[in-house]
Amino acid sequence: MSNFFSKAEVTSSGRPVLLHNEVECHLLSAVDLEPEDHRHFSLLKSGLLILTTHRLIWLPSSSASTPTSASAIPLAAISHIFSSKKSLKSVFHSPRIRFQVLVSSDGRVFDPSSGSGSSSGSGSRSVVVTAVIRGKGDCDGFLVKFWDSWRARAWETTKISSSGSGSASGSGAATGIGGGLYSSDGSVRMVGVAGILRKEQEMWESTDKSLQDAFQDLNALMSKAKEMVMLAEKMRQKLLSGTSSQTSGTNDEDMGSKEEMQDWLLSVGIISPVTKESAGALYHQQLSRQLADFVRIPLERAGGMINLIDAYCLFNRARGTELISPDDMLQACSLWEKFDVPVMLRKFDSGVMVIQNKSHSDEEVFARIKSLVTKPEALRTGISPTDAAMTLGIAPAMAKEHLLTAESKGLLCRDISPDGFRFYINLFPEIDPCNMYLVKVPWKLLF
């Protein structure tokens, strides 16, 4: 059978990789996708169907017996959506959503982004695809969102905005070469440095107006959220490109302000956060996968381990107005045991909970602590959690947990004073810390 559907990329946690300006709208579980021509096209059984503003994305279930890759149907390839008919027969079988898909000459779903086929050539042939919903979900709500996303045609807006920036730069260059001193309306065109400054001023006035409109009230902010994220991303790219081409004459104050601005823009947030409205019963599962993708960069910056409270603050900050509760955060982290994700939730003996990479090794941390504590100065005065934090490149609270864990393993011993905790190398490793009267004797000495 030929691969009828287009392939979709997924992250390491199983979440779909969204396109530029693509936003999730609704999810349904245990969905089959069945083209009407079963003899030539493969079927997709019992997967997760995600509706976005640009595509229908089908993800295989983690319990599937046969490996199946993620698939997608561009909404641009859908020529018609059939209305659901309520009848006596529909009461006794699973809900169904039927839609008509354009097919290219090579027997695949027409994908305008990849250029497979042409709209005129593929329009002569179409295939009806049926989505059979076998799980529990709001089928009617999904169909309404399906109609709205298909009619909105957000993929055309994205294409126009991306092509418009290129054509604008090209037309600007053309008018600069042969346009003369007068524009089409007869006014004098500003050229040279004055023209550049005026264009920059107009751009910043437009940006300032967008900011003022967005912050008038909460409703305006919600409606302008996507536009503000796009604007911030453009500003971030401009700052990054400007930093690479800076001259050596830039002072430290300007450099510091630009780095601070970059940090603000880099934390602009998640464009399409998982919500209870869009995910329904699958909310915590999809939230868990999105959280696993999100903490990857903070973990790299924090040395492979981050406090759960810090991760909660960063995640909520990135979600904007779609805040989650601490219980939702804890439940999402606990689901990582069931998914094949590269992160895990860990609880220390003191009760502190952290998120860490699965590749994180305590033995490597203990080796670095041992090299620190065996230095001549540390042998006399010991080390504090702050000293270990500077060596390990992590927060002092996390360093203290590592030191306490090393103490429980018999590597360190602790001294408590009014100045706080000081840790020293354990000079008597043969003594069992759990039983002071039991001495560890090597097996070779017993024979």
Tab-separated table of C-alpha atoms in Angstrom, residues 153-404:
chain	number	residue	atom	x	y	z
A	153	ARG	CA	-7.558	29.622	6.044
A	154	ALA	CA	-4.783	30.721	8.394
A	155	TRP	CA	-2.148	29.050	6.202
A	156	GLU	CA	-2.833	31.621	3.470
A	157	THR	CA	-2.247	34.481	5.903
A	158	THR	CA	1.101	32.983	6.891
A	159	LYS	CA	2.106	32.560	3.255
A	160	ILE	CA	1.137	36.146	2.376
A	161	SER	CA	2.997	37.631	5.358
A	162	SER	CA	6.175	35.679	4.579
A	163	SER	CA	6.097	36.508	0.876
A	164	GLY	CA	5.093	40.109	1.570
A	165	SER	CA	8.273	40.829	3.524
A	166	GLY	CA	10.399	39.525	0.656
A	167	SER	CA	8.507	41.424	-2.008
A	168	ALA	CA	8.582	44.595	0.068
A	169	SER	CA	12.360	44.476	0.291
A	170	GLY	CA	12.606	43.767	-3.432
A	171	SER	CA	10.266	46.596	-4.380
A	172	GLY	CA	12.100	48.941	-2.026
A	173	ALA	CA	15.368	48.200	-3.799
A	174	ALA	CA	13.758	48.756	-7.188
A	175	THR	CA	12.310	52.135	-6.301
A	176	GLY	CA	15.615	53.153	-4.780
A	177	ILE	CA	17.379	52.508	-8.091
A	178	GLY	CA	15.051	54.019	-10.667
A	179	GLY	CA	12.154	55.545	-8.779
A	180	GLY	CA	13.453	59.112	-8.835
A	181	LEU	CA	12.786	61.770	-6.210
A	182	TYR	CA	8.977	61.643	-6.494
A	183	SER	CA	6.668	58.838	-5.374
A	184	SER	CA	3.548	57.684	-7.199
A	185	ASP	CA	1.331	60.182	-5.368
A	186	GLY	CA	3.569	63.141	-6.334
A	187	SER	CA	5.121	63.715	-2.914
A	188	VAL	CA	8.873	64.043	-2.468
A	189	ARG	CA	10.472	60.710	-1.571
A	190	MET	CA	12.885	60.756	1.368
A	191	VAL	CA	16.202	59.249	0.312
A	192	GLY	CA	19.571	58.627	1.911
A	193	VAL	CA	20.033	58.685	5.683
A	194	ALA	CA	16.910	60.820	6.209
A	195	GLY	CA	14.791	58.259	4.377
A	196	ILE	CA	16.171	55.402	6.465
A	197	LEU	CA	15.543	57.306	9.700
A	198	ARG	CA	12.008	58.169	8.646
A	199	LYS	CA	11.243	54.544	7.762
A	200	GLU	CA	12.584	53.409	11.125
A	201	GLN	CA	10.475	56.065	12.862
A	202	GLU	CA	7.323	54.921	11.057
A	203	MET	CA	8.050	51.316	11.950
A	204	TRP	CA	8.521	52.119	15.631
A	205	GLU	CA	5.351	54.252	15.655
A	206	SER	CA	3.431	51.299	14.243
A	207	THR	CA	5.006	49.030	16.846
A	208	ASP	CA	4.154	51.459	19.639
A	209	LYS	CA	0.546	51.649	18.447
A	210	SER	CA	0.299	47.847	18.473
A	211	LEU	CA	1.645	47.755	22.025
A	212	GLN	CA	-0.828	50.401	23.212
A	213	ASP	CA	-3.749	48.612	21.559
A	214	ALA	CA	-2.696	45.271	23.025
A	215	PHE	CA	-2.487	46.520	26.613
A	216	GLN	CA	-5.780	48.456	26.720
A	217	ASP	CA	-7.609	45.569	28.372
A	218	LEU	CA	-7.354	41.796	28.753
A	219	ASN	CA	-9.545	41.017	25.745
A	220	ALA	CA	-7.409	43.135	23.469
A	221	LEU	CA	-4.304	41.471	24.878
A	222	MET	CA	-5.685	38.002	24.147
A	223	SER	CA	-6.621	38.937	20.579
A	224	LYS	CA	-3.232	40.519	19.959
A	225	ALA	CA	-1.202	37.756	21.617
A	226	LYS	CA	-0.114	36.042	18.417
A	227	GLU	CA	0.816	39.352	16.791
A	228	MET	CA	2.891	40.361	19.812
A	229	VAL	CA	4.755	37.029	19.830
A	230	MET	CA	5.590	37.457	16.130
A	231	LEU	CA	6.718	41.029	16.759
A	232	ALA	CA	8.905	39.981	19.677
A	233	GLU	CA	10.448	37.192	17.617
A	234	LYS	CA	11.333	39.653	14.831
A	235	MET	CA	12.881	42.035	17.377
A	236	ARG	CA	14.871	39.171	18.896
A	237	GLN	CA	16.219	38.111	15.501
A	238	LYS	CA	17.183	41.705	14.741
A	239	LEU	CA	18.999	42.026	18.054
A	240	LEU	CA	20.831	38.742	17.537
A	241	SER	CA	21.905	39.706	14.030
A	242	GLY	CA	22.931	43.143	15.252
A	243	THR	CA	25.075	41.654	18.005
A	244	SER	CA	27.090	39.577	15.534
A	245	SER	CA	27.893	42.642	13.397
A	246	GLN	CA	28.711	45.060	16.221
A	247	THR	CA	31.897	47.058	16.087
A	248	SER	CA	34.451	47.116	18.852
A	249	GLY	CA	33.499	50.691	19.765
A	250	THR	CA	30.223	49.659	21.468
A	251	ASN	CA	30.342	50.489	25.177
A	252	ASP	CA	29.552	48.032	27.977
A	253	GLU	CA	26.283	49.770	28.927
A	254	ASP	CA	24.795	49.281	25.451
A	255	MET	CA	25.961	45.669	25.407
A	256	GLY	CA	24.353	45.020	28.802
A	257	SER	CA	21.032	46.561	27.768
A	258	LYS	CA	20.955	44.506	24.568
A	259	GLU	CA	21.693	41.277	26.433
A	260	GLU	CA	18.933	42.113	28.915
A	261	MET	CA	16.511	42.777	26.049
A	262	GLN	CA	17.448	39.443	24.474
A	263	ASP	CA	16.673	37.625	27.745
A	264	TRP	CA	13.241	39.256	27.854
A	265	LEU	CA	12.440	38.334	24.283
A	266	LEU	CA	13.769	34.786	24.580
A	267	SER	CA	11.231	34.182	27.375
A	268	VAL	CA	8.316	35.461	25.313
A	269	GLY	CA	6.490	32.174	25.857
A	270	ILE	CA	4.718	29.229	24.244
A	271	ILE	CA	2.651	30.153	21.199
A	272	SER	CA	0.240	27.181	21.484
A	273	PRO	CA	-0.052	26.042	25.138
A	274	VAL	CA	-2.056	22.906	25.951
A	275	THR	CA	-5.370	23.865	27.587
A	276	LYS	CA	-8.268	21.930	29.081
A	277	GLU	CA	-10.530	23.370	26.405
A	278	SER	CA	-8.451	22.053	23.506
A	279	ALA	CA	-7.189	18.774	25.018
A	280	GLY	CA	-10.235	17.722	27.050
A	281	ALA	CA	-9.686	14.373	28.805
A	282	LEU	CA	-6.138	14.208	27.419
A	283	TYR	CA	-5.162	17.451	29.135
A	284	HIS	CA	-2.650	16.060	31.631
A	285	GLN	CA	-1.079	13.692	29.099
A	286	GLN	CA	-0.463	16.427	26.537
A	287	LEU	CA	0.562	18.885	29.273
A	288	SER	CA	3.126	16.344	30.464
A	289	ARG	CA	4.612	15.980	26.979
A	290	GLN	CA	4.704	19.745	26.387
A	291	LEU	CA	6.360	20.275	29.771
A	292	ALA	CA	9.024	17.674	28.890
A	293	ASP	CA	9.832	19.635	25.726
A	294	PHE	CA	9.835	22.975	27.561
A	295	VAL	CA	12.232	22.075	30.402
A	296	ARG	CA	14.932	20.871	27.997
A	297	ILE	CA	16.542	24.330	27.607
A	298	PRO	CA	16.234	25.352	31.307
A	299	LEU	CA	17.849	22.032	32.258
A	300	GLU	CA	20.792	22.701	29.955
A	301	ARG	CA	21.294	26.128	31.545
A	302	ALA	CA	20.961	24.728	35.096
A	303	GLY	CA	23.464	21.891	34.666
A	304	GLY	CA	20.996	19.026	34.175
A	305	MET	CA	18.821	19.576	37.270
A	306	ILE	CA	16.274	22.239	38.218
A	307	ASN	CA	14.042	22.755	41.246
A	308	LEU	CA	10.398	21.862	40.635
A	309	ILE	CA	9.257	25.251	41.964
A	310	ASP	CA	11.588	27.094	39.582
A	311	ALA	CA	10.347	24.984	36.663
A	312	TYR	CA	6.747	25.741	37.661
A	313	CYS	CA	7.404	29.508	37.638
A	314	LEU	CA	9.195	29.382	34.274
A	315	PHE	CA	6.483	27.221	32.688
A	316	ASN	CA	3.632	29.428	33.902
A	317	ARG	CA	5.496	32.522	32.744
A	318	ALA	CA	5.843	31.007	29.275
A	319	ARG	CA	2.141	30.057	29.148
A	320	GLY	CA	1.052	33.683	29.626
A	321	THR	CA	-2.597	33.837	30.682
A	322	GLU	CA	-3.122	30.042	30.456
A	323	LEU	CA	-1.781	29.362	33.960
A	324	ILE	CA	-1.765	25.905	35.540
A	325	SER	CA	-2.091	24.903	39.189
A	326	PRO	CA	0.663	23.220	41.240
A	327	ASP	CA	-1.418	20.025	41.276
A	328	ASP	CA	-1.555	20.010	37.475
A	329	MET	CA	2.215	20.512	37.354
A	330	LEU	CA	2.870	17.651	39.780
A	331	GLN	CA	0.469	15.335	37.968
A	332	ALA	CA	2.068	16.153	34.613
A	333	CYS	CA	5.523	15.353	36.007
A	334	SER	CA	4.343	12.071	37.531
A	335	LEU	CA	3.132	10.902	34.107
A	336	TRP	CA	6.695	10.942	32.746
A	337	GLU	CA	7.172	7.422	34.107
A	338	LYS	CA	4.643	6.159	31.545
A	339	PHE	CA	6.104	8.065	28.580
A	340	ASP	CA	9.422	7.697	26.845
A	341	VAL	CA	10.732	11.209	27.588
A	342	PRO	CA	14.339	12.236	28.371
A	343	VAL	CA	13.463	13.848	31.735
A	344	MET	CA	12.290	12.556	35.103
A	345	LEU	CA	10.965	13.758	38.473
A	346	ARG	CA	13.218	13.069	41.459
A	347	LYS	CA	12.600	13.452	45.173
A	348	PHE	CA	15.495	13.791	47.601
A	349	ASP	CA	15.459	12.359	51.126
A	350	SER	CA	14.844	15.856	52.479
A	351	GLY	CA	11.625	16.094	50.458
A	352	VAL	CA	12.930	18.535	47.836
A	353	MET	CA	11.596	17.657	44.376
A	354	VAL	CA	13.589	18.389	41.229
A	355	ILE	CA	13.419	17.745	37.493
A	356	GLN	CA	16.508	16.203	35.963
A	357	ASN	CA	17.694	14.595	32.750
A	358	LYS	CA	17.672	10.809	32.687
A	359	SER	CA	21.284	10.991	31.537
A	360	HIS	CA	22.219	12.843	34.740
A	361	SER	CA	24.723	10.765	36.769
A	362	ASP	CA	25.211	11.134	40.526
A	363	GLU	CA	28.585	9.409	40.233
A	364	GLU	CA	29.906	12.246	38.058
A	365	VAL	CA	28.639	14.801	40.573
A	366	PHE	CA	30.213	12.864	43.475
A	367	ALA	CA	33.548	12.726	41.614
A	368	ARG	CA	33.550	16.531	41.185
A	369	ILE	CA	32.588	17.005	44.842
A	370	LYS	CA	35.383	14.660	45.923
A	371	SER	CA	37.959	16.563	43.858
A	372	LEU	CA	36.767	19.794	45.488
A	373	VAL	CA	36.738	18.516	49.054
A	374	THR	CA	40.222	16.961	48.808
A	375	LYS	CA	41.930	20.254	48.003
A	376	PRO	CA	44.376	21.437	50.730
A	377	GLU	CA	42.234	24.410	51.729
A	378	ALA	CA	39.062	22.270	51.864
A	379	LEU	CA	40.805	19.642	54.009
A	380	ARG	CA	41.343	22.329	56.673
A	381	THR	CA	38.126	24.359	56.505
A	382	GLY	CA	35.707	22.100	54.611
A	383	ILE	CA	33.281	23.259	51.936
A	384	SER	CA	29.894	24.930	52.092
A	385	PRO	CA	26.892	24.456	49.748
A	386	THR	CA	27.879	27.763	48.132
A	387	ASP	CA	31.360	26.428	47.332
A	388	ALA	CA	29.864	23.304	45.780
A	389	ALA	CA	27.340	25.400	43.841
A	390	MET	CA	30.134	27.450	42.250
A	391	THR	CA	31.999	24.282	41.256
A	392	LEU	CA	28.966	22.399	39.939
A	393	GLY	CA	27.384	25.443	38.299
A	394	ILE	CA	24.004	24.942	40.005
A	395	ALA	CA	21.903	26.697	42.647
A	396	PRO	CA	23.096	26.490	46.299
A	397	ALA	CA	19.899	24.666	47.330
A	398	MET	CA	20.576	21.951	44.742
A	399	ALA	CA	24.245	21.782	45.767
A	400	LYS	CA	23.220	21.220	49.388
A	401	GLU	CA	21.040	18.274	48.351
A	402	HIS	CA	23.969	16.734	46.467
A	403	LEU	CA	26.212	17.172	49.513
A	404	LEU	CA	23.663	15.531	51.798
